[in-house]
PDB file of C-alpha atoms in Angstrom:
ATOM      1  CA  UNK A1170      -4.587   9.986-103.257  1.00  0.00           C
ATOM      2  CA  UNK A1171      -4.953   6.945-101.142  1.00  0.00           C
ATOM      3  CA  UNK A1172      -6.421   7.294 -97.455  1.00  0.00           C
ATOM      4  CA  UNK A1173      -5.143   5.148 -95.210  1.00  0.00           C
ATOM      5  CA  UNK A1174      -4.431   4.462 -91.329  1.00  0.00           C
ATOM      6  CA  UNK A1175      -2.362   1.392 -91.680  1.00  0.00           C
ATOM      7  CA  UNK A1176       1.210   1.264 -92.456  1.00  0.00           C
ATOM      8  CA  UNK A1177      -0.174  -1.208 -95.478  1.00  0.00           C
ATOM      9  CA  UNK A1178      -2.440  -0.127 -97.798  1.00  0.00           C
ATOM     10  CA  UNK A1179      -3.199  -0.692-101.275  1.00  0.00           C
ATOM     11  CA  UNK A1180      -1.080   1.257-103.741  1.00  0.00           C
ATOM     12  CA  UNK A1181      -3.401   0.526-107.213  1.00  0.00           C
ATOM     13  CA  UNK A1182      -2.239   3.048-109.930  1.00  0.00           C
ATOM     14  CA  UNK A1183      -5.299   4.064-111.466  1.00  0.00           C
ATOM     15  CA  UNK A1184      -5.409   5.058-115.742  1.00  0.00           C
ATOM     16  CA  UNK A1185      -7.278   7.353-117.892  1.00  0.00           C
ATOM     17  CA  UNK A1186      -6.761   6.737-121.780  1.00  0.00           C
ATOM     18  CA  UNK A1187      -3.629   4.321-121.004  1.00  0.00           C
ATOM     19  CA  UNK A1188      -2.108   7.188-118.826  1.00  0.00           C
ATOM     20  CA  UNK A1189      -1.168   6.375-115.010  1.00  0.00           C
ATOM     21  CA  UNK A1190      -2.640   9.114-113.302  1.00  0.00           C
ATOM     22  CA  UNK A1191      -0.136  10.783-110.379  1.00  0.00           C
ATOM     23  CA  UNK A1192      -0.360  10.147-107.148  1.00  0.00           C
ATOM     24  CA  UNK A1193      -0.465  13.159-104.641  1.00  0.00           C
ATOM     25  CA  UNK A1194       0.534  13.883-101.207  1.00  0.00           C
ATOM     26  CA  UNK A1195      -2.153  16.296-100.242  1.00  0.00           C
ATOM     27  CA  UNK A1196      -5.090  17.940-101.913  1.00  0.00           C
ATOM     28  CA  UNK A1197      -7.348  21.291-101.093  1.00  0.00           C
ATOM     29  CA  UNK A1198     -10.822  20.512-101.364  1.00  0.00           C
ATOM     30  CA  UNK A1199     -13.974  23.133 -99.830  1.00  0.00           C
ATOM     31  CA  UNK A1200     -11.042  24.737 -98.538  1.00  0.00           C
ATOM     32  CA  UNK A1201      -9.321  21.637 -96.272  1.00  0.00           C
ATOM     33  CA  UNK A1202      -6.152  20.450 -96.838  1.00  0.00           C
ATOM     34  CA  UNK A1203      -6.566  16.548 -96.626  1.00  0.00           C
ATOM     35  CA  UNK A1204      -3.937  14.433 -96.269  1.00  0.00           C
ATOM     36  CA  UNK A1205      -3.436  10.689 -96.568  1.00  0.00           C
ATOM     37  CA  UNK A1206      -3.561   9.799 -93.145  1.00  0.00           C
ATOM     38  CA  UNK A1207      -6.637  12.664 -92.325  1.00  0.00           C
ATOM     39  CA  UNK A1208      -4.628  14.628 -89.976  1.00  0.00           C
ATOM     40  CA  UNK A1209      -5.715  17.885 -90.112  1.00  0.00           C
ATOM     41  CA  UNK A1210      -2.341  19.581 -88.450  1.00  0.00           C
ATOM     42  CA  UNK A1211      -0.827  19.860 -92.484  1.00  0.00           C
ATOM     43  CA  UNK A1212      -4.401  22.437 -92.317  1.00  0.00           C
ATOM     44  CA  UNK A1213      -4.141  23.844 -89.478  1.00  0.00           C
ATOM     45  CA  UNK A1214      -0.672  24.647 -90.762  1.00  0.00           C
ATOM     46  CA  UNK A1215      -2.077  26.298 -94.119  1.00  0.00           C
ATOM     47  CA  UNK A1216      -4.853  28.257 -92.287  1.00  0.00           C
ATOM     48  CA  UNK A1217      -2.206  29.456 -89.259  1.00  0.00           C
ATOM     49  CA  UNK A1218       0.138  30.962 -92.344  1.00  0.00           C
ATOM     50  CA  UNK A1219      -3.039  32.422 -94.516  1.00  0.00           C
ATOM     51  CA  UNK A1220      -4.218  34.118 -91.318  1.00  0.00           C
ATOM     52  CA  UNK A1221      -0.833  35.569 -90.310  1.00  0.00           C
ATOM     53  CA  UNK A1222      -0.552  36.553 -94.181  1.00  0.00           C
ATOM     54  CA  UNK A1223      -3.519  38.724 -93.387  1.00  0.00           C
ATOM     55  CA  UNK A1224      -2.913  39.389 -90.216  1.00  0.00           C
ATOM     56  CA  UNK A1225       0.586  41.130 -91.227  1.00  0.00           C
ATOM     57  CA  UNK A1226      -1.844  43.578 -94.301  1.00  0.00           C
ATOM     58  CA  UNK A1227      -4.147  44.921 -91.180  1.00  0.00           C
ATOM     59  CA  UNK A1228      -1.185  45.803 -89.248  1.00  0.00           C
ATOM     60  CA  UNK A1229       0.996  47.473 -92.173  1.00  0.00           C
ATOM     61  CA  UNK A1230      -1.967  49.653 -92.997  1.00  0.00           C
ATOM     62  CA  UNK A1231      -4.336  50.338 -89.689  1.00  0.00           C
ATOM     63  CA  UNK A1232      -1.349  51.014 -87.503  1.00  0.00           C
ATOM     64  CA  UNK A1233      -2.963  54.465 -87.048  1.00  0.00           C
ATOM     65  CA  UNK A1234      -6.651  53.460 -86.589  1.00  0.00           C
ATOM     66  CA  UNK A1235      -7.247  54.272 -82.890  1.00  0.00           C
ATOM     67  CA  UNK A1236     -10.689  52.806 -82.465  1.00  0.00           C
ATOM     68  CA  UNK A1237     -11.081  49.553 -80.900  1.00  0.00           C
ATOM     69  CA  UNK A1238     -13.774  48.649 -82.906  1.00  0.00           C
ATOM     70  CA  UNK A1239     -12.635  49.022 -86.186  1.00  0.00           C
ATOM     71  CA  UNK A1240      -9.596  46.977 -85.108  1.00  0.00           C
ATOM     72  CA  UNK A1241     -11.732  44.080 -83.469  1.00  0.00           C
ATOM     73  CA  UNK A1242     -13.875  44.015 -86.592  1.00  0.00           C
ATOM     74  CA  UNK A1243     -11.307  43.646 -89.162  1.00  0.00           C
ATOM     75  CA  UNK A1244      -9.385  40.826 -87.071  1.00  0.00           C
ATOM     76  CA  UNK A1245     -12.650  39.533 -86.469  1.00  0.00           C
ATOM     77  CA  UNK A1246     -13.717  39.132 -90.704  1.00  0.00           C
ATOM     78  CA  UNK A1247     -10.536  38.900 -92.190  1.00  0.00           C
ATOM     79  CA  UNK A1248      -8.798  36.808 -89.905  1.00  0.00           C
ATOM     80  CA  UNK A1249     -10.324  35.093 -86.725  1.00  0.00           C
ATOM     81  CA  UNK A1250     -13.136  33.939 -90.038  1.00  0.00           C
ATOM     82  CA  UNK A1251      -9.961  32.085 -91.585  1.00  0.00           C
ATOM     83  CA  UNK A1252      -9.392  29.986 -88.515  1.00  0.00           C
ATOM     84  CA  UNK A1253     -12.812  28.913 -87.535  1.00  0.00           C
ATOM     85  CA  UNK A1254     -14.028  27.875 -91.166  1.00  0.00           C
ATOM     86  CA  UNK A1255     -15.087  24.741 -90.973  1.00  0.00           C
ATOM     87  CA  UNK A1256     -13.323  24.463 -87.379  1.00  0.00           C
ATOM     88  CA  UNK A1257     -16.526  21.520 -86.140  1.00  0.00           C
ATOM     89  CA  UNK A1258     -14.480  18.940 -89.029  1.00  0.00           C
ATOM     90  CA  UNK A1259     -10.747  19.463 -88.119  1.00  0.00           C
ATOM     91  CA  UNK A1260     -10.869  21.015 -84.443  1.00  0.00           C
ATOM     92  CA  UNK A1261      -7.814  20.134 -82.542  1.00  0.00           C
ATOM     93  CA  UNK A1262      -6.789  18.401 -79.955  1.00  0.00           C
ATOM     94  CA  UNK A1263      -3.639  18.334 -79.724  1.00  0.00           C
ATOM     95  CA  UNK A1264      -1.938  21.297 -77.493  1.00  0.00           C
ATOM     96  CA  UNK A1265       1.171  21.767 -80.156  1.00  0.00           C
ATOM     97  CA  UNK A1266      -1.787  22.288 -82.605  1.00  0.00           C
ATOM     98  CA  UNK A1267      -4.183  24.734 -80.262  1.00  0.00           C
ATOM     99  CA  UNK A1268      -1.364  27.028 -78.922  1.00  0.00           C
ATOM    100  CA  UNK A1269      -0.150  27.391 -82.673  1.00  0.00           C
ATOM    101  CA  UNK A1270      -4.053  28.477 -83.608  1.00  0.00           C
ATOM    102  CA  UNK A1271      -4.271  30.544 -80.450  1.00  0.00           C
ATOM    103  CA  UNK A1272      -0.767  32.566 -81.133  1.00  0.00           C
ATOM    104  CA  UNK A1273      -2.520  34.137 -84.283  1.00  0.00           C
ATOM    105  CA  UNK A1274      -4.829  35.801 -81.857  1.00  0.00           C
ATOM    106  CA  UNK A1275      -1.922  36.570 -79.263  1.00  0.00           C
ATOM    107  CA  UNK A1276      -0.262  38.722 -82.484  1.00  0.00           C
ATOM    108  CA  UNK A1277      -3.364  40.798 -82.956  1.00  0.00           C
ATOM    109  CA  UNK A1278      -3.868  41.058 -79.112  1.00  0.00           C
ATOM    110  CA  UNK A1279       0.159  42.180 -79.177  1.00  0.00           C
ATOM    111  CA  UNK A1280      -0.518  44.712 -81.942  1.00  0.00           C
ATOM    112  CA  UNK A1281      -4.637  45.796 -80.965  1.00  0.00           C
ATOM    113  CA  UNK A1282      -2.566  46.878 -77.239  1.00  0.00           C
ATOM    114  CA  UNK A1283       0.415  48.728 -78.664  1.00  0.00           C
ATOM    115  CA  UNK A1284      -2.160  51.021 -81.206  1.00  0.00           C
ATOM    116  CA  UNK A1285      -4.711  51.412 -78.705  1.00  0.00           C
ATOM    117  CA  UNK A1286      -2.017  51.986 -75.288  1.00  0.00           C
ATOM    118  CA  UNK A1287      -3.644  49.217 -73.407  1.00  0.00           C
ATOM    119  CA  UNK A1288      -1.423  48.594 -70.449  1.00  0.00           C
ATOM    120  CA  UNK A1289      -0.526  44.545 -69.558  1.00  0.00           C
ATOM    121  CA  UNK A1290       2.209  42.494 -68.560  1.00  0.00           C
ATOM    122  CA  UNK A1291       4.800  40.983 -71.505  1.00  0.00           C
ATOM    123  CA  UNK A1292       3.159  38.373 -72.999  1.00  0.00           C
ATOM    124  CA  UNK A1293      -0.460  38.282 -70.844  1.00  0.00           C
ATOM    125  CA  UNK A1294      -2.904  39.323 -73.048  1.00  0.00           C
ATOM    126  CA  UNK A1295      -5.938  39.112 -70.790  1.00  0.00           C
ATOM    127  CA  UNK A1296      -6.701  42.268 -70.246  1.00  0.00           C
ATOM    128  CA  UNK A1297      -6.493  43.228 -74.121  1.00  0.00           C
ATOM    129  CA  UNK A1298      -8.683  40.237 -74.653  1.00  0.00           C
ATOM    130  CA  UNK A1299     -11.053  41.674 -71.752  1.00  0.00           C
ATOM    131  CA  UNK A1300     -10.887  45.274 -73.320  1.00  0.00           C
ATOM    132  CA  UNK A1301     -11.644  44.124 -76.822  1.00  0.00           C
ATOM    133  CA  UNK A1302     -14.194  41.378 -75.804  1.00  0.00           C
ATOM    134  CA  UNK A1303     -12.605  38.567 -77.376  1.00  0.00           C
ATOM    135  CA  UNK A1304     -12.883  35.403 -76.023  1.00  0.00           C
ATOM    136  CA  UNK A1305      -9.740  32.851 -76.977  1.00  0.00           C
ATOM    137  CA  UNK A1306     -10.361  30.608 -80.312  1.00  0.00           C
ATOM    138  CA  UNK A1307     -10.862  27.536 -78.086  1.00  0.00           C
ATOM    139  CA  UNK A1308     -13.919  28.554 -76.285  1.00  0.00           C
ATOM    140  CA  UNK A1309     -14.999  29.736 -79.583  1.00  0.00           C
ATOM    141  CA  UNK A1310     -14.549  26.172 -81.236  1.00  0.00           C
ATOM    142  CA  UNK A1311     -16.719  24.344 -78.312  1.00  0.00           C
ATOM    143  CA  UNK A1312     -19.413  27.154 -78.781  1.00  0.00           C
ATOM    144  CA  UNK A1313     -19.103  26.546 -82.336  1.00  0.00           C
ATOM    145  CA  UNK A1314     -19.179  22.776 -81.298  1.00  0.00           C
ATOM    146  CA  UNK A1315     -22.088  22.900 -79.340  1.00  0.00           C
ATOM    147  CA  UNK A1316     -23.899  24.500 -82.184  1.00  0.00           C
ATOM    148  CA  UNK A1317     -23.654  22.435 -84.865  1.00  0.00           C
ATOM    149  CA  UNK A1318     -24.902  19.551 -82.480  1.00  0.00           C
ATOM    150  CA  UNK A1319     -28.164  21.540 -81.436  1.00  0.00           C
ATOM    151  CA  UNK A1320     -28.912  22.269 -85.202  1.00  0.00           C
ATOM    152  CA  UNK A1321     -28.442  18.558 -86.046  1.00  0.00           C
ATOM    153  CA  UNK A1322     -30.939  17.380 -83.543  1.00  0.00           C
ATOM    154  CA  UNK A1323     -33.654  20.109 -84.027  1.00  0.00           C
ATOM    155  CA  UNK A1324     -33.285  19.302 -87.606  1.00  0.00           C
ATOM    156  CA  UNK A1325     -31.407  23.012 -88.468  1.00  0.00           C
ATOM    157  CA  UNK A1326     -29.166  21.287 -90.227  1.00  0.00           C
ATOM    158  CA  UNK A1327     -30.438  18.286 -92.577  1.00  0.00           C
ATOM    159  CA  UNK A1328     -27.907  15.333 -92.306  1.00  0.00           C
ATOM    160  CA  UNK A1329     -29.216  12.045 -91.475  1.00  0.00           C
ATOM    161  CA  UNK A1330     -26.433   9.996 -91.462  1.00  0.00           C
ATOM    162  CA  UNK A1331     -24.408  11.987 -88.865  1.00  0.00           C
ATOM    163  CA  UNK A1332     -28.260  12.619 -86.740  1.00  0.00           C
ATOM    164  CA  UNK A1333     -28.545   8.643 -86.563  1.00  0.00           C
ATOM    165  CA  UNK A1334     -24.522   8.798 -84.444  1.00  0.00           C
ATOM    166  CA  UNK A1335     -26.237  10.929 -82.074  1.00  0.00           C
ATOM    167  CA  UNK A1336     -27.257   8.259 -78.758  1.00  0.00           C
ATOM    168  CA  UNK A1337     -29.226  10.154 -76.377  1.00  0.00           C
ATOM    169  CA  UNK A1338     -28.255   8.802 -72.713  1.00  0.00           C
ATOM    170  CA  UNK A1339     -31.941   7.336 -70.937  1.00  0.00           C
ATOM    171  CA  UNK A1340     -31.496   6.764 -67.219  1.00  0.00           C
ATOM    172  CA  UNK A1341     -32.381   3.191 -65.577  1.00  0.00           C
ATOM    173  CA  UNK A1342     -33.345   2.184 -62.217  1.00  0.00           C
ATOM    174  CA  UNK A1343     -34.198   5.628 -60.775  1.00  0.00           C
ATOM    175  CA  UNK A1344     -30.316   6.688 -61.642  1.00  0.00           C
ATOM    176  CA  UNK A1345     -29.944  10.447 -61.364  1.00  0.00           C
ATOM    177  CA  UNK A1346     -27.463  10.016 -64.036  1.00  0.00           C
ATOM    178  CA  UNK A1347     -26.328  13.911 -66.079  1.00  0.00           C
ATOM    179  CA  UNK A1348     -24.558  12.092 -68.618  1.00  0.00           C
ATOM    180  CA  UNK A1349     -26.078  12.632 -71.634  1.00  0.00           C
ATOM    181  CA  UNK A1350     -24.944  10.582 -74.576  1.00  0.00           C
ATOM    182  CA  UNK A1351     -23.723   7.062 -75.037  1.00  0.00           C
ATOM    183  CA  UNK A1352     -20.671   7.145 -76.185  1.00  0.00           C
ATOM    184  CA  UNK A1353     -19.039   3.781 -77.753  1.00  0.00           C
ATOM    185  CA  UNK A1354     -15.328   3.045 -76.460  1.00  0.00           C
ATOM    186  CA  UNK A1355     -12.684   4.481 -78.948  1.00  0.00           C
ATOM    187  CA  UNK A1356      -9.154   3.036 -78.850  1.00  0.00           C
ATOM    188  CA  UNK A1357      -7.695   6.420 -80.535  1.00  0.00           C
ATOM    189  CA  UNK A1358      -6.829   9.533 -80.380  1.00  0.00           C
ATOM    190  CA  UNK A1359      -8.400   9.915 -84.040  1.00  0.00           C
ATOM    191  CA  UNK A1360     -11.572   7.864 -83.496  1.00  0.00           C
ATOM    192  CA  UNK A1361     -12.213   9.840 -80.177  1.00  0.00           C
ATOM    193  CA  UNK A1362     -11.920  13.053 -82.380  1.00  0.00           C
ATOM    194  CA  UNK A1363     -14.373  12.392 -84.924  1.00  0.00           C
ATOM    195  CA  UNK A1364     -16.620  15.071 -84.912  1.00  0.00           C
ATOM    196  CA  UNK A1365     -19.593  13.528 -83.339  1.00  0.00           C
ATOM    197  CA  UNK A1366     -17.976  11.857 -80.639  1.00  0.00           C
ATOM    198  CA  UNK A1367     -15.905  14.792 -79.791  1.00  0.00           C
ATOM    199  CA  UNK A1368     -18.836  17.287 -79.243  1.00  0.00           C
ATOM    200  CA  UNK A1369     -20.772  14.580 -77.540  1.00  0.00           C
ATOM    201  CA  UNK A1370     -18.110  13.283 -75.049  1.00  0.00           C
ATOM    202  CA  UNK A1371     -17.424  17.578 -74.600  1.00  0.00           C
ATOM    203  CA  UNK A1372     -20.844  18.234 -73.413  1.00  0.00           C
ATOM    204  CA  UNK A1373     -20.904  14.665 -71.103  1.00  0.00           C
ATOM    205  CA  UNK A1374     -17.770  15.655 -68.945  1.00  0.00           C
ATOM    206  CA  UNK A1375     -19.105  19.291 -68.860  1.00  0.00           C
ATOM    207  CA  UNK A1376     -23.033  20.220 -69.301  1.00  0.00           C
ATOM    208  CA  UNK A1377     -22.328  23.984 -68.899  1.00  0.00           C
ATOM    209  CA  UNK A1378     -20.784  23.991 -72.461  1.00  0.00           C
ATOM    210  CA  UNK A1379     -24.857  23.693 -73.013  1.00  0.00           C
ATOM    211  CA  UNK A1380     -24.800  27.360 -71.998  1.00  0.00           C
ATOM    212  CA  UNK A1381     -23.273  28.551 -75.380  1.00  0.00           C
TER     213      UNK A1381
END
């Protein structure tokens, strides 16, 4: 597999013992499914179908459970686990890409208020998600976010390369500045959603996401 951003790239067939090895379109690795181009909606594809997949075994066989949390605690293991896994690498930002994520959690809502007679309007799930103490999978992936930033700088997590992309903001002149970070320009959508960026320009255009 070649990885690539351009629409040229080199195409160099590589051999082992005189035999051109195949090129392929996408590969699993850790769990991601990488792509040539590093989009990650090809994954969050794969991880929206797994999840449904198991989504569709808790409600063929708990349709008679009637507590809520025995329902919230298999959602929240066997399937809410599949679509945060490594969420800080290939979080989206695109809203075709969040709503798909976020309708996964909208099914079990659907299903938790049907088993457990939880009145709400067709298709508003906020007082099931009130009831059940579930917070929607966005909010999730900035506290998840927000984490993996304050682990890097206290040294939680041991990664030196990605600690060094981490420009602390320092105020001049008296300036009562909040920003943060300093954040280099990105002419992108993908450069702007590299991890480290992403969390960093996050927390600069709101410091309450400091309170996860």
């Amino acid at each position: 597999m070649t990885f690539f951003r351009t629409h040229s790239y080199i195409n160099f067939d590589y051999l082992m013992y005189n035999e051109c090895l195949p090129r392929v379109d996408q590969v699993e690795d850790l769990g991601f499914t990488l792509v040539p181009s590093l989009s990650f909606s090809i994954h969050v594809e794969h991880i929206n179908c797994k999840a449904l997949r198991t989504l569709g075994f808790i409600r063929r066989n708990a349709s008679n459970f009637d507590q809520a949390n025995c329902l919230v605690t298999l959602y929240t293991s066997l399937v809410r686990s599949i679509l945060e896994y490594g969420s800080v690498l290939w979080s989206p930002y695109t809203q075709k890409d969040i709503q798909r994520i976020e309708k996964v959690q909208n099914r079990f809502f659907a299903f938790a208020g049907y088993v457990l007679k939880i009145t709400h309007p067709p298709h508003d799930y906020s007082s099931v998600s009130k009831f059940l103490n579930l917070s929607n999978l966005e909010i999730r992936r900035n506290m998840l976010d927000i984490r993996f930033l304050n682990n890097l700088v206290l040294g939680k997590t041991d990664a030196s390369s990605l600690l060094e992309r981490v420009k602390f903001h320092i105020p001049r002149n008296g300036s009562r500045s909040k920003i943060m970070f300093e954040i280099s320009t990105r002419r992108t959508n993908y450069l702007c959603n590299d991890p480290i960026q992403r969390i960093m320009t996050k927390i600069n255009l709101d410091t309450r996401l400091l309170e996860f």
